[in-house]
Structure formats: structure tokens, C-alpha cells
Amino acid sequence: MSQNNFLKYYKKLNSEQKEAVNHSEGKLLLVAGAGSGKTSVLTTRIARLINEGVGPEKILAITFTNKAANEMMIRAKNLEPKSAYSTITTFHGLALQLLKKYGEAISLAFPLEVVDPQENKALITKATKKILKSLNFDVKAFNQNFEFKKPLTQQNIVKCIEIILENADMKTFVDEQMFDIYSVSSSYFTDSKFIIEKINTIVKRHDCQTFPNEAINAFFNTQTKVVKNILYFYFQSKNTVDEYGKVNQSILTFEDLQIYLYMLFKANPEIGNEISEKYEYIHVDEYQDTSLLQSELIHELQEVHGNLFIVGDPDQAIYQWRGASIENILTLKEKYPDLIQKELKTNYRSKKEIVNFANTLIKKNVNRIDKLSKANDERQRSNTIVYKKFHNGYGEADHIIDEIKRVSLFDHNYKRFCVMYRNKELSTILERQLFEENIPYRKLNGSNTSINERVEAKEMLAFMTLLINPESVKSYERIANKPAKGITPKLIESIEEESQNSKITFTQAAFKMQEENSSKGLNNFTELISLVQIYSGLLHSSSQESPSEIVFSLAKDSGYLNYNLETMMENLSDRKKLLLLNDFNSFLYLKEEEKVLTAYYLSLLQKYEYDDELQSYNALEILESFVEKQELDDTDGQDSKARETKDNKVTFTTIHSAKGLEFEYIYMIGMEQGIFPKEDAISNAFQGKLQLMEEERNVMYVGITRAMKKLTISHVDERVIYGKKEYYEPSQFIKEMGLEIPQEEGMWNV
């Protein structure tokens, strides 16, 4: 049966794909363009090897994500059930599997535990706080001596150390056998310039403050001991150590797994040889995304048999910022002189015009393997590439929404549509308008999936709920300590207990406890309760004030709105903030500045108040209806049709997160110079440094080649990002694709 499945599928492959599948011994680089069927080739080759008598346990396939590995396994098993006994996994998965078996050889203790970045951050925080306390580190004095842009709080130090550790971890594999953490950290921190450079680039990814070079230099010149001790304790805190210094458990990060596997190969050649002997046929997917360390691991794995089947495309190298090295694939022939190179040129995903424009763009890059893709369907079509120019983001959003509504009018098939952007801040206006139009959407780039799931939205909903029900404990928990007032979760929990024990309401219990034993936190909490009761009474009366005005007043008087402005709009002057806090309409106008979601959420309520169907409702009924609607929307999307199919949503994503996906209709927004390509890529290119610009062009190429049926590219003259209005020129990539920049707003079909 499996033989029949394999042959049936094999016959459907084109000549390029069959040639790659039939490759047996030695090393092969398969340069696979976008949409060329590389996964099909990989899985079919695995099935062919097994059909020809190769033991499935001798086959290894490595990719980068669990999702990709699972997909490859499912497709391979469909062709050949014995593929289930092959190792199809990620770099991290393979490392963990091998370290569990051989880790004792490099003194790893068991059980092994892998922590994610958040857990790792908690360990760093613990280490930092402990060492700062033990050294009597005076943060305030440090701030005064070295004038940072912002006060160097303990939290910022933790952030700084976290960034340092990211890079320190990368250096630890250089020692041949068992590295000494202390000595490694000592030598590592001697190169101040290297650290300064790294921090200045990486700190931006973490959304924390950029420290001036002088301050960083002073930090490392005067506080090396502090940093080294933090590092030392960090590694100690990751392990349980007994009184004799013996490690009883090893806690590893994802990066640690690869480092320790490399150490295993280097420190124990016999074990390395045993591992390499086991895997006779090695497959590596997305090789252009490998780091130097991963490239070395692959080299060690193939050492015995030398059968290496590599798939990759330099044109899709978009992860250099997180350690990937495009040089790995560009210099493969130098590393393996006996390497054979083949290409998959046929794009089965995109229409001819889309493929041609992608080719035109990517040819501008110098550091690539010279190849040009061709569409499987060579028929000429119109309206495949749409180029639009707008004055601002609202016109851009209107066009996209109009088309989505028109195309999906009858079938409500939203999953065909994807909005892509280089900077996630660009999506705000469009996201809000989709939300208002009841068009369901999801976000792939780590952000919350909908507006209602954002922290600020949930907080505004909490204020509204309290006005309706002043006894809502859950709502108090959400907003009571914003800004900080000493109202801890423990305090609220104790009030709940008092309420149950005394058989009185939650708010009555709070006042009762205040009378018996007042505290700062409890006093602040009862003040908030009193405010809620006053404005709740106003809502329930026949007051002329609208629900949105009452919610605004409560949020303002509680201190929340001022707190919100301080945290979200740091660039606003004190005068402007004062105006916004005392002028309801001015505050609502903040929705234009995109960043303050509280203002937008209140504007939604205000808009809802004017709904014709609600004109007979009083203020309380309007607010109850609005809250109920938001809670329903929060559960499973805004559209009844969408609830029938959970994933039937418009996709919002950065281009990086869209890698490996495809959509019928793609809208690539934000094609402005300085946004895409980024400003630092432009400035580097001006100085003759092309690496960043070429990676930006790769990102653009990846975005274009996700489109199957239609690609809409747009730019605007002015855009609001991070609360500031900026004016932009069209992206240079528009001209590089062969598109003419129009003089007036409108649409151009290509």
C-alpha cells in the first residue's frame, strides 16, 4: 500500500523535483524557490529511501519549528508509514533527545528541564535581585554618578543583564569540555566595545531603553564585579547544587541545548562518532536560516556517512537579526567541495505576474545564488498586482475593508485574506475598522488576537462593568491598583474572605475592615469603591450625562487615565495631558494618535450610543448592551459565520511570521521609505554596507511570494506611529519592482 502511495505521488512531481528525490549518496544543495514544493521533495525522498530498503531509524530530517516538523512527519507517513520511525524534528528537539541519552558525559545532571524565555527571565530577575542585595548595590547613587537617559532602576538593570546573557550564552560553547562559568564571564566582559555594540542593537528588540555608549562603558568599567557575580549566580540558580557543589538537576534554555550538544561532540569524539554513525541520511530544511552553531552541528552529524541533503534559498534569508548566517548557504561549496547543486525553479503558488515582480526585485541583491523562479501557470492576467497610494492610513484601511467585504459577500470566507506589514504598529487603524465592521481577524506576530483581548480594553471594560455592578470583584482586581496604590491581590482576597465569613457584600466587607484596622492600601481601595458607587448612582439615575462621559469621569477620578497617558504617551507635554484629562472630546481625539487604546475604546462606546436601535434605551441599558456585545465578541470572533469555523478570520501578521504560509489575497501595507526598508538599512547602504538592505529586500521577496491570486501594495503620504505623525516618501522597493510612483491618490493594476 505504501509503495502504491509513493509511486502515485512520485509520478505527479516535475522533472526538477524527481531529480532531487532520486539523489542518493553524497551532498546535495537544493536551491528551492518560494512555492516550489520543497516539502514534497523532502518527504518523497524519505519515502523513497525507505522503499528501497534503508532503515527508517537511519534517516534524520531537521527543520526549525515544531509545526514544520509535524507537517513533514504527517506527509512522510502518508507516503510511507515506516517514516514514523525516522527522526523528523527541530534542532532543539534533536539536541534534547541526544543530551538525555549522552548528557552525563559532559556532567549534565538529571532530570533535564528546558525553560522558555519567560521562565529564563524569572531566573535572571531572581539572580539579579539577590546579588544586588548581597553587594549592597546602591541603585540611586549609581544613577547620579552616571547620567542615564532615564533612571537606571533595578528593573532596567535586570533587562540589561538579560540582554548580556543572551550574548554570553552564545560564547560558552568555545570551551572544549567543561567550561567554568566564572572564567568565561570574566573573559567575555573584557571587550567593552563588543558589548556596547550588542546592547545598542538588541535592546531595541526588547522595547527597553537604549543606554548611551558612555554610560554603558562606565557601567562595565566600574561594575564588572557586579555583572560577573550576577552571571555566576544566574547559572547557579539554574541548577540545584548540594553542599559538595554537585549538580542534581540541569535546567537549560533552548540555546543551551544546542551549545551543550556541540560540547558533547567536541569533548567526546567517540560519542560524536556513534551519533554520526546512526544517521546515515541527513536532511536539513531552510538551511539559509541556520546559525553558525547549527551549521557546525550539521557538520558533526554528517561526519561518518557524508550523505547530506540540504534545502534552502538565500533569497528567503530573513533571520540574520536573530543569529542566522546567510554565509552558511553561500559558502557551502567551500565547506563541502564535493557538493552538488540543483534548483527547483517552478513556483506552484503564485500567478505569473507576482512571480515576475518578485524576480525583478530580488535580482537587485548581490549576495545570493543566481536563480529565477517561473510560474507554473504562464497565462497573462490583469489585476494580479494592485498598487495604491493614499494620503493616510484611513484611506488605506477603507480600500482593504471594502474589497474584503465585496469578495466575501456571499461565502464569508475570510481566511483567504492576509494583511502584512514590516512594523506591527501599522496595523492599528485597519484592525480597529475591521473590528467595527464585525469582520473577524487574528494576529500571528505574538500580539493579542483582538482589540478586546488587549490589556487596556479589558481595563476599560472593567470600569464599565463596575458602573453596572459595583460588586464585581473581578473588575476591581483588574483596575484597583492602576496606578499603584498598595491594593494588592492579597488585600482583595482578604476582603472576599471577610465578605463570606460575615455574610455581607464585598464592598461592605471592605468598609468594615477599614473601620477595624485601616491601612494605606485599604483606604485607597475604599476611596475607589466610593467613586464607583457615586458614578454608578449617576448612571442608574436619569442624568443627562452619556454612558461614555460617566465612564470617562470614573476612569479619570480614579487616576487611571492619567496613569494611562503617562505610560502610553510619554512624548506628550504636561499641558497637553492636563487638557486631555479635563476635556472629554479632546481625549477621544487621541484615537487618531493610534497608541492610546483607552481613548479608542471610549469612542466605540460613544459611537454605540448613537445607534438608531438604541434610542429608546436609557444610559444604563445602553452600557449593559455595549458590555454584553464586547464580551460576546471576545469569545469567538465578531461574526456569526466566523463562529462556525474557528479559523475563518482575516490574518494580520508581520512578514517574518508569514514565512511558510500562503493566502489568496495579500495586502502589503506600509511601503514607505524608512519603514520598509528600515531606516538603519538605508543609512548602512548609503555607507556601502549592503547586508541590512539585502535582508530587507529578502523580507519583501518573502512577502510577495506568499500571495497566490492577488497582491495589493500600498503606501501613504503621512502616518501616525508611536503617537507621532510623520511624512514619508514611497519605498524604494516600489521602483525596484518596476512600478511607477503615481502623482495622485488612486489605484493602479499591473
XYZ file of C-alpha atoms in Angstrom:
750
model
C 0.000 0.000 0.000
C 2.777 2.405 0.897
C 4.607 1.511 -2.312
C 1.488 2.439 -4.290
C 1.107 5.745 -2.385
C 4.717 6.611 -3.029
C 4.569 5.828 -6.755
C 1.273 7.664 -7.177
C 2.705 10.791 -5.596
C 6.104 10.436 -7.272
C 4.503 10.461 -10.737
C 2.966 13.892 -10.017
C 6.373 15.506 -9.452
C 8.003 17.570 -12.188
C 11.397 16.648 -13.648
C 13.307 19.013 -11.312
C 11.609 17.530 -8.244
C 12.125 13.914 -9.396
C 15.811 14.572 -10.000
C 16.205 15.819 -6.425
C 14.182 12.933 -4.960
C 16.359 10.408 -6.833
C 19.610 11.804 -5.412
C 21.151 9.096 -3.224
C 24.729 9.376 -1.942
C 26.874 12.390 -1.126
C 25.986 16.011 -0.555
C 23.315 17.988 -2.350
C 22.193 21.611 -2.051
C 18.674 22.018 -3.410
C 18.014 25.707 -4.012
C 14.241 25.782 -3.675
C 12.421 28.974 -4.619
C 9.175 30.061 -2.978
C 6.221 27.765 -3.659
C 8.404 25.212 -5.454
C 7.327 22.165 -3.421
C 10.418 21.656 -1.281
C 8.489 19.886 1.495
C 7.063 17.495 -1.084
C 10.578 16.731 -2.293
C 11.902 16.157 1.224
C 9.090 13.828 2.271
C 9.086 11.934 -1.042
C 12.836 11.382 -0.781
C 12.446 9.979 2.749
C 9.714 7.628 1.451
C 11.906 6.575 -1.498
C 14.866 5.719 0.718
C 12.684 3.547 2.971
C 11.046 1.881 -0.045
C 14.498 0.992 -1.316
C 15.435 -0.732 1.929
C 17.037 1.989 4.082
C 16.107 1.536 7.739
C 13.850 4.447 8.792
C 15.868 4.830 12.023
C 18.862 5.781 9.859
C 17.068 8.837 8.435
C 17.207 12.267 10.092
C 15.324 15.384 8.975
C 15.828 18.717 10.769
C 13.723 21.851 10.447
C 13.133 24.961 12.567
C 9.654 24.772 14.070
C 7.553 22.059 15.662
C 4.776 22.919 13.225
C 7.031 22.347 10.207
C 8.400 19.113 11.709
C 4.880 17.789 12.397
C 3.718 18.636 8.887
C 6.750 16.886 7.405
C 6.127 13.792 9.556
C 2.427 13.594 8.587
C 3.198 13.891 4.879
C 6.053 11.378 5.051
C 3.873 8.839 6.928
C 1.151 9.244 4.308
C 3.657 8.186 1.649
C 5.408 5.566 3.748
C 4.074 4.526 7.226
C 7.542 3.370 8.287
C 8.592 7.060 8.206
C 7.161 7.250 11.729
C 10.359 5.529 12.892
C 12.567 8.189 11.295
C 13.758 11.185 13.296
C 11.958 14.269 11.979
C 12.467 17.086 14.438
C 13.844 20.554 15.218
C 17.394 21.451 16.230
C 16.211 21.865 19.814
C 14.277 18.602 19.748
C 17.257 16.651 18.434
C 19.605 18.232 20.988
C 17.283 17.391 23.892
C 16.886 13.799 22.674
C 20.659 13.273 22.423
C 21.510 15.054 25.675
C 19.041 12.867 27.566
C 20.963 9.863 26.302
C 24.547 11.125 26.458
C 24.436 14.227 28.709
C 26.205 12.600 31.650
C 29.384 12.507 29.553
C 29.633 16.300 29.899
C 28.477 16.291 33.531
C 24.885 17.287 32.869
C 22.721 16.223 35.770
C 19.315 14.646 35.500
C 16.467 15.171 35.148
C 16.897 17.766 32.398
C 14.423 20.605 32.332
C 14.026 23.074 29.473
C 12.769 26.565 30.319
C 11.177 29.017 27.934
C 12.319 32.657 27.626
C 9.829 33.879 30.259
C 10.968 31.302 32.792
C 14.560 32.147 31.997
C 13.828 35.817 32.571
C 12.428 34.953 36.009
C 15.697 33.200 36.870
C 17.663 36.229 35.730
C 15.491 38.507 37.821
C 15.964 36.297 40.877
C 19.718 36.220 40.371
C 19.957 39.961 39.857
C 17.921 40.884 42.904
C 19.862 38.508 45.134
C 23.289 39.649 44.018
C 22.398 43.347 44.163
C 21.150 42.846 47.702
C 24.231 40.845 48.749
C 26.566 43.540 47.388
C 24.577 46.385 48.947
C 24.350 47.861 45.462
C 23.110 51.466 45.651
C 20.993 51.948 42.528
C 20.195 55.617 43.284
C 23.862 56.506 43.757
C 24.690 54.707 40.543
C 22.085 56.757 38.693
C 23.547 60.002 39.978
C 27.132 59.114 39.119
C 26.328 58.026 35.579
C 23.650 60.130 33.973
C 21.438 57.717 32.056
C 18.675 58.959 29.797
C 16.248 57.507 32.285
C 16.791 56.379 35.857
C 18.533 53.019 35.932
C 16.031 51.217 38.087
C 16.552 47.701 39.315
C 14.131 46.577 36.608
C 16.288 48.189 33.929
C 19.385 46.518 35.337
C 17.568 43.196 35.094
C 16.737 43.992 31.482
C 20.338 44.937 30.783
C 21.635 41.718 32.324
C 19.092 39.711 30.345
C 20.442 41.188 27.131
C 24.007 40.470 28.192
C 23.166 36.878 28.981
C 21.667 36.351 25.564
C 25.066 37.004 24.082
C 27.075 35.405 26.871
C 25.282 32.126 26.290
C 26.445 32.182 22.680
C 30.038 32.304 23.795
C 30.038 29.444 26.268
C 30.459 26.639 23.732
C 34.059 27.671 22.931
C 35.480 25.699 25.839
C 36.344 22.122 24.842
C 34.968 20.158 27.759
C 33.532 21.602 30.953
C 33.591 25.391 30.883
C 33.942 27.390 34.060
C 31.175 29.948 34.154
C 33.139 32.434 36.141
C 36.191 32.427 33.907
C 34.073 32.541 30.764
C 32.138 35.529 32.022
C 35.385 37.224 33.120
C 36.975 36.970 29.706
C 33.767 37.833 27.938
C 33.351 41.163 29.652
C 36.811 42.418 28.818
C 35.615 43.537 25.386
C 33.506 46.577 26.296
C 33.128 47.778 22.717
C 31.632 44.463 21.658
C 29.103 44.591 24.476
C 28.175 48.200 23.775
C 27.536 47.377 20.135
C 25.438 44.330 21.006
C 23.346 46.093 23.609
C 22.615 49.026 21.331
C 21.225 46.683 18.650
C 19.487 44.116 20.817
C 17.930 46.482 23.334
C 15.588 47.762 20.599
C 14.126 44.287 20.144
C 13.272 44.176 23.830
C 11.456 47.513 23.783
C 13.583 48.771 26.632
C 15.562 51.971 26.787
C 18.686 52.444 24.748
C 21.574 53.288 27.030
C 24.158 55.898 25.930
C 27.534 54.436 24.990
C 29.302 56.432 27.678
C 27.047 55.106 30.399
C 27.435 51.531 29.212
C 31.192 51.967 29.129
C 31.185 53.339 32.656
C 28.940 50.511 33.755
C 31.353 47.846 32.589
C 34.483 49.660 33.699
C 33.264 50.165 37.245
C 30.741 47.410 37.856
C 32.367 44.368 36.230
C 32.345 42.519 39.526
C 28.614 43.086 39.896
C 27.897 41.758 36.421
C 30.190 38.756 36.771
C 28.607 37.828 40.069
C 25.141 38.144 38.606
C 26.169 35.864 35.773
C 27.705 33.376 38.143
C 24.630 33.279 40.371
C 22.385 33.074 37.319
C 23.971 29.827 36.259
C 23.897 28.596 39.836
C 20.187 29.394 40.120
C 19.534 27.286 37.038
C 20.742 24.235 38.884
C 20.145 22.562 42.191
C 23.575 22.311 43.850
C 24.295 20.317 47.010
C 26.848 21.219 49.694
C 29.622 19.495 47.764
C 28.908 21.512 44.658
C 27.368 18.586 42.806
C 24.576 19.495 40.396
C 21.466 17.398 40.923
C 19.401 18.851 38.106
C 20.199 20.738 34.907
C 17.871 23.480 33.748
C 18.587 24.533 30.164
C 17.355 27.195 27.762
C 16.712 26.433 24.087
C 20.073 27.966 23.250
C 21.775 25.889 25.950
C 20.547 22.682 24.301
C 22.471 23.375 21.108
C 25.541 24.629 22.946
C 25.755 21.531 25.117
C 25.229 19.245 22.117
C 28.157 20.927 20.392
C 30.215 20.498 23.541
C 29.258 16.804 23.549
C 30.653 16.328 20.051
C 33.867 18.212 20.829
C 34.554 16.773 24.261
C 33.672 13.157 23.397
C 34.681 12.165 19.838
C 33.644 8.549 20.496
C 30.076 9.569 21.322
C 30.066 12.024 18.429
C 31.106 9.212 16.112
C 28.363 6.950 17.488
C 25.701 9.611 16.829
C 27.014 10.335 13.347
C 27.128 6.597 12.585
C 23.440 6.248 13.489
C 22.155 8.834 10.984
C 23.092 7.638 7.508
C 20.922 10.127 5.604
C 20.575 13.662 6.906
C 18.086 16.226 5.590
C 18.118 19.911 6.574
C 15.280 22.277 5.701
C 15.558 26.101 5.482
C 19.346 25.996 5.641
C 19.597 29.739 4.951
C 18.197 30.259 8.480
C 20.903 28.276 10.286
C 23.263 29.930 12.752
C 27.000 29.276 12.806
C 26.479 26.895 15.715
C 23.734 24.968 13.879
C 25.925 24.749 10.780
C 28.687 23.205 12.894
C 26.247 20.734 14.459
C 25.162 19.572 10.995
C 28.812 19.153 10.029
C 29.393 16.932 13.064
C 26.263 14.876 12.351
C 27.249 14.038 8.757
C 30.902 13.258 9.543
C 30.702 9.442 9.189
C 28.468 8.854 6.130
C 28.631 12.217 4.381
C 25.092 11.961 2.992
C 23.711 15.457 3.391
C 20.564 16.682 1.657
C 20.248 20.439 2.192
C 17.267 22.557 1.116
C 17.365 26.332 1.232
C 17.077 29.642 -0.579
C 19.329 32.646 0.129
C 16.579 34.909 -1.239
C 14.461 33.930 1.777
C 17.134 34.569 4.421
C 15.298 36.927 6.802
C 16.502 35.940 10.265
C 20.028 37.338 10.448
C 18.854 39.580 13.304
C 18.362 36.508 15.497
C 21.653 34.790 14.660
C 21.087 33.201 11.238
C 24.049 33.480 8.864
C 23.373 33.678 5.125
C 27.056 32.887 4.605
C 26.319 29.297 5.680
C 24.480 28.600 2.441
C 26.504 30.917 0.183
C 29.811 29.233 1.148
C 28.603 25.609 1.242
C 30.674 24.731 -1.814
C 33.800 25.913 0.012
C 32.924 23.826 3.060
C 31.981 20.749 1.032
C 33.908 20.708 -2.292
C 32.071 17.566 -3.436
C 28.683 19.301 -3.056
C 26.218 19.028 -5.968
C 23.787 21.911 -6.538
C 20.298 21.587 -8.054
C 17.384 24.016 -8.282
C 13.600 23.981 -8.032
C 12.535 26.868 -10.251
C 8.804 26.329 -10.746
C 6.512 28.288 -8.414
C 3.190 26.458 -7.979
C 1.754 29.027 -5.589
C 1.665 32.410 -7.288
C 0.380 33.829 -10.554
C 2.855 34.739 -13.291
C 2.797 38.499 -12.640
C 3.503 38.047 -8.912
C 6.468 35.743 -9.633
C 7.881 38.157 -12.221
C 7.745 41.142 -9.873
C 9.397 39.108 -7.112
C 12.191 38.178 -9.545
C 12.660 41.775 -10.630
C 13.094 42.880 -7.024
C 15.399 40.150 -5.761
C 17.809 40.484 -8.700
C 18.950 43.743 -7.060
C 20.710 41.694 -4.333
C 24.371 40.788 -4.789
C 24.808 38.110 -2.087
C 22.601 35.376 -3.477
C 22.602 32.302 -5.681
C 21.676 33.392 -9.179
C 18.291 31.833 -9.944
C 14.971 32.999 -11.292
C 11.650 31.386 -10.485
C 8.934 30.795 -13.060
C 5.207 30.410 -12.539
C 3.606 27.052 -13.228
C 0.721 28.853 -14.901
C 2.157 31.119 -17.604
C -1.159 32.717 -18.623
C -1.221 36.519 -18.622
C -3.684 38.073 -16.158
C -4.734 41.555 -15.190
C -5.484 42.880 -11.717
C -2.951 40.479 -10.184
C -0.792 43.215 -8.677
C -2.622 46.292 -7.414
C -0.596 49.343 -6.447
C -2.270 52.044 -4.355
C -1.243 55.399 -2.960
C -3.144 57.118 -0.127
C -2.927 60.294 1.878
C -3.131 58.463 5.243
C -3.859 55.112 6.891
C -7.635 55.623 6.925
C -7.903 55.624 3.128
C -5.672 52.562 3.041
C -7.876 50.754 5.563
C -11.106 51.721 3.767
C -9.932 50.198 0.495
C -8.878 46.913 2.106
C -12.115 46.565 4.055
C -14.240 47.389 1.010
C -12.534 44.663 -1.009
C -12.759 42.068 1.761
C -16.481 42.776 2.134
C -17.049 42.650 -1.639
C -15.112 39.426 -2.277
C -16.579 37.614 0.740
C -20.109 38.969 0.369
C -21.758 35.602 -0.208
C -19.456 32.975 1.299
C -17.943 34.957 4.244
C -14.657 33.148 3.557
C -12.282 35.456 5.440
C -9.314 33.111 5.753
C -8.327 33.908 2.162
C -7.183 37.401 3.180
C -3.952 38.468 4.850
C -2.661 41.900 5.850
C 1.142 42.027 6.015
C 3.400 44.723 7.415
C 7.027 45.332 8.331
C 6.134 47.143 11.551
C 3.222 45.883 13.678
C 2.304 49.462 14.649
C 0.990 49.934 11.107
C -1.956 47.614 11.694
C -3.749 49.708 14.333
C -6.150 51.698 12.141
C -7.099 48.756 9.957
C -7.566 46.480 12.963
C -9.958 48.940 14.566
C -12.012 49.347 11.411
C -12.261 45.584 10.914
C -13.429 45.344 14.498
C -16.129 47.970 13.901
C -17.231 46.249 10.685
C -17.648 42.896 12.508
C -15.039 41.219 10.315
C -13.180 38.554 12.347
C -9.392 38.590 12.394
C -6.389 37.002 14.069
C -2.820 38.167 14.648
C 0.182 35.891 14.178
C 3.030 38.003 15.434
C 2.696 37.424 19.164
C 0.199 40.227 19.739
C -3.229 39.716 21.217
C -5.683 38.335 18.726
C -8.257 41.086 19.005
C -8.799 44.527 20.453
C -10.950 43.119 23.244
C -8.050 40.981 24.436
C -5.713 43.957 24.893
C -4.978 44.917 28.469
C -6.293 48.497 28.075
C -9.552 47.273 26.547
C -10.112 44.827 29.393
C -9.419 47.620 31.876
C -11.951 49.956 30.283
C -14.455 47.113 30.220
C -13.791 46.648 33.949
C -14.754 50.302 34.634
C -17.939 49.843 32.621
C -18.807 46.629 34.436
C -18.297 48.289 37.830
C -20.729 51.045 36.887
C -23.321 48.391 36.090
C -22.406 46.171 39.046
C -20.391 47.890 41.816
C -19.832 44.491 43.469
C -17.799 42.962 40.600
C -14.703 41.600 42.342
C -13.094 40.550 39.058
C -13.326 44.112 37.732
C -11.819 45.560 40.902
C -8.932 43.122 40.605
C -8.189 44.414 37.123
C -8.086 48.170 37.757
C -7.828 48.781 41.512
C -4.032 49.118 41.608
C -3.540 51.103 38.407
C -1.777 53.305 39.238
C -0.097 51.577 42.187
C -1.984 52.307 45.410
C -0.938 49.424 47.614
C -4.101 47.485 46.686
C -2.589 44.019 46.428
C -4.278 40.774 45.291
C -3.812 39.548 48.855
C -5.815 42.521 50.168
C -8.697 41.846 47.767
C -8.595 38.157 48.707
C -8.862 39.034 52.408
C -11.870 41.281 51.684
C -13.543 38.386 49.839
C -12.968 36.129 52.863
C -14.458 38.749 55.184
C -17.462 39.042 52.865
C -18.082 35.294 53.021
C -17.491 34.982 56.765
C -19.678 37.961 57.699
C -22.286 37.235 55.024
C -22.154 40.796 53.688
C -21.366 42.242 50.257
C -17.812 42.650 49.017
C -17.851 46.448 49.290
C -19.462 46.311 52.753
C -16.665 43.996 53.852
C -14.059 46.488 52.640
C -15.546 49.328 54.699
C -15.925 47.021 57.714
C -12.255 46.042 57.574
C -11.256 49.707 57.228
C -13.110 50.606 60.402
C -11.455 47.765 62.310
C -7.906 48.067 61.031
C -7.214 50.659 58.365
C -4.139 50.679 56.113
C -2.942 52.780 53.190
C -3.951 50.174 50.639
C -7.349 49.608 52.249
C -8.026 53.363 52.496
C -7.203 53.793 48.810
C -9.450 50.884 47.942
C -12.468 52.228 49.826
C -11.929 55.602 48.100
C -12.157 53.808 44.758
C -15.301 51.960 45.875
C -16.891 55.276 46.884
C -16.116 56.729 43.454
C -17.628 53.694 41.755
C -20.782 53.996 43.874
C -21.165 57.714 43.080
C -20.852 57.277 39.319
C -22.870 54.063 39.332
C -25.661 56.002 41.020
C -25.356 58.668 38.324
C -25.650 56.013 35.609
C -28.717 54.477 37.246
C -30.424 57.888 37.626
C -31.982 59.994 34.917
C -28.788 62.001 34.458
C -28.253 63.823 31.173
C -24.654 62.571 31.001
C -23.976 59.856 28.436
C -22.541 56.451 29.465
C -19.217 57.309 27.773
C -18.937 60.567 29.749
C -19.662 58.758 33.035
C -17.064 56.058 32.263
C -14.556 58.788 31.373
C -15.185 60.622 34.663
C -14.786 57.477 36.750
C -11.578 56.458 34.996
C -10.232 59.989 35.320
C -11.041 60.480 39.016
C -9.603 57.071 39.881
C -6.251 58.189 38.461
C -6.354 55.572 35.734
C -6.485 57.906 32.728
C -3.515 59.938 33.926
C -1.638 56.673 34.542
C -2.596 55.544 31.049
C -1.347 58.726 29.422
C 1.906 58.593 31.380
C 2.657 55.035 30.329
C 1.377 55.137 26.752
C 2.116 58.697 25.632
C 5.477 59.683 27.083
C 6.022 62.283 24.364
C 3.014 64.378 25.425
C 3.667 67.610 27.299
C 2.209 68.143 30.792
C -0.030 70.900 29.394
C -1.400 68.570 26.727
C -2.022 65.811 29.284
C -3.892 68.242 31.537
C -6.093 69.288 28.618
C -6.831 65.675 27.706
C -7.757 64.785 31.265
C -10.241 67.650 31.553
C -11.717 67.608 28.076
C -13.733 64.559 27.159
C -13.788 65.255 23.426
C -10.062 66.002 23.305
C -9.348 62.702 24.999
C -11.438 60.837 22.455
C -9.433 62.513 19.697
C -6.441 60.541 20.917
C -7.738 57.664 18.860
C -6.179 59.487 15.927
C -2.804 59.035 17.563
C -3.267 55.258 17.430
C -1.413 54.356 20.604
C -3.946 55.094 23.355
C -6.436 52.268 23.179
C -8.465 53.582 26.116
C -9.474 56.618 24.064
C -10.424 54.434 21.134
C -12.485 52.123 23.338
C -14.408 55.052 24.788
C -15.004 56.337 21.254
C -16.505 52.930 20.390
C -18.948 53.350 23.275
C -19.787 56.882 22.175
C -20.449 55.688 18.633
C -22.622 52.881 20.009
C -24.742 55.405 21.919
C -25.949 56.913 18.645
C -27.160 53.596 17.225
C -30.727 54.091 15.952
C -31.869 50.839 17.516
C -30.888 52.079 20.999
C -32.683 55.422 21.021
C -35.353 54.122 23.409
C -32.712 52.821 25.853
C -31.643 54.697 28.965
C -27.960 55.169 29.894
C -27.787 52.002 31.990
C -29.390 49.858 29.269
C -27.033 51.254 26.628
C -23.978 50.456 28.724
C -25.286 46.977 29.570
C -25.876 46.283 25.882
C -22.399 47.524 24.913
C -20.635 45.446 27.583
C -22.612 42.356 26.611
C -21.647 42.877 22.957
C -17.944 43.224 23.792
C -17.981 40.106 25.960
C -19.634 38.117 23.175
C -17.155 39.433 20.624
C -14.325 38.431 22.914
C -15.296 34.765 22.934
C -15.038 33.657 19.355
C -14.881 36.443 16.845
C -17.261 39.170 15.840
C -19.174 37.449 13.064
C -21.730 34.655 13.386
C -20.392 32.974 10.269
C -16.901 33.048 11.776
C -18.095 31.179 14.854
C -18.978 28.229 12.645
C -15.359 27.898 11.545
C -12.905 28.937 14.247
C -10.037 29.831 11.900
C -12.181 31.654 9.346
C -10.554 35.025 10.022
C -8.562 37.684 8.223
C -4.906 37.223 9.142
C -2.790 40.106 10.453
C 0.923 39.383 10.511
C 4.432 40.678 10.179
C 6.135 39.317 7.082
C 8.533 37.336 9.278
C 5.642 35.490 10.905
C 4.101 34.744 7.491
C 7.074 32.644 6.394
C 5.820 29.266 5.196
C 2.209 30.444 4.756
C 0.167 31.362 1.680
C -3.016 33.347 1.031
C -5.178 34.119 -1.986
C -5.320 37.861 -1.263
C -2.455 39.719 0.396
C -2.382 43.398 1.333
C 1.141 44.645 1.996
C 0.770 47.966 3.783
C 3.327 50.495 4.952
C 5.500 50.617 1.836
C 7.189 53.835 2.937
C 10.873 54.660 2.853
C 12.212 54.409 6.399
C 9.573 51.856 7.375
C 10.205 49.317 4.639
C 13.118 49.278 4.110
C 14.047 50.332 7.648
C 15.999 53.499 8.306
C 19.138 51.712 9.545
C 19.232 49.623 6.345
C 19.043 52.810 4.278
C 21.824 54.548 6.219
C 24.046 51.452 6.067
C 23.522 51.143 2.314
C 24.463 54.805 1.913
C 27.802 53.943 3.550
C 28.316 50.991 1.214
C 27.234 48.351 3.763
C 24.638 46.282 1.906
C 23.864 43.434 4.325
C 20.867 45.033 6.071
C 19.364 46.356 2.837
C 19.693 42.976 1.154
C 17.941 41.286 4.069
C 15.144 43.881 3.855
C 14.823 43.024 0.178
C 14.655 39.341 1.132
C 11.834 40.154 3.557
C 9.976 41.924 0.741
C 10.557 38.932 -1.551
C 9.156 36.544 1.070
C 6.089 38.757 1.495
C 5.384 38.969 -2.238
C 5.704 35.223 -2.734
C 3.091 34.427 -0.066
C 0.434 35.723 -2.482
C -1.399 33.170 -4.606
C -4.018 35.136 -6.557
C -3.677 38.867 -5.894
C -1.170 41.193 -4.219
C -2.073 44.745 -3.189
C 0.827 47.038 -2.294
C 0.141 50.414 -0.716
C 1.891 53.404 0.756
C 0.661 56.613 2.389
C 1.973 60.168 2.498
C 1.565 60.536 6.241
C 1.316 58.004 9.037
C 0.991 58.129 12.832
C 3.402 55.725 14.584
C 4.016 55.637 18.330
C 1.784 58.672 18.700
C 3.764 60.868 16.280
C 2.732 61.983 12.799
C 5.437 61.521 10.167
C 5.579 62.222 6.417
C 7.014 59.578 4.127
C 8.272 59.031 0.609
C 7.323 55.817 -1.203
C 9.567 52.800 -0.563
C 12.473 52.364 -2.963
C 11.271 48.767 -3.415
C 8.284 50.052 -5.408
C 10.577 51.385 -8.142
C 12.849 48.351 -7.865
C 9.854 46.159 -8.701
C 9.293 48.228 -11.835
C 6.257 50.157 -10.579
C 5.809 53.831 -11.356
C 5.112 56.201 -8.461
C 1.751 57.923 -9.145
C 1.236 61.624 -8.536
C -2.331 61.397 -7.283
C -4.188 59.081 -4.904
C -5.733 56.125 -6.678
C -5.295 52.566 -7.848
C -3.040 51.034 -10.491
C -3.489 47.478 -11.682
C -0.480 45.644 -13.048
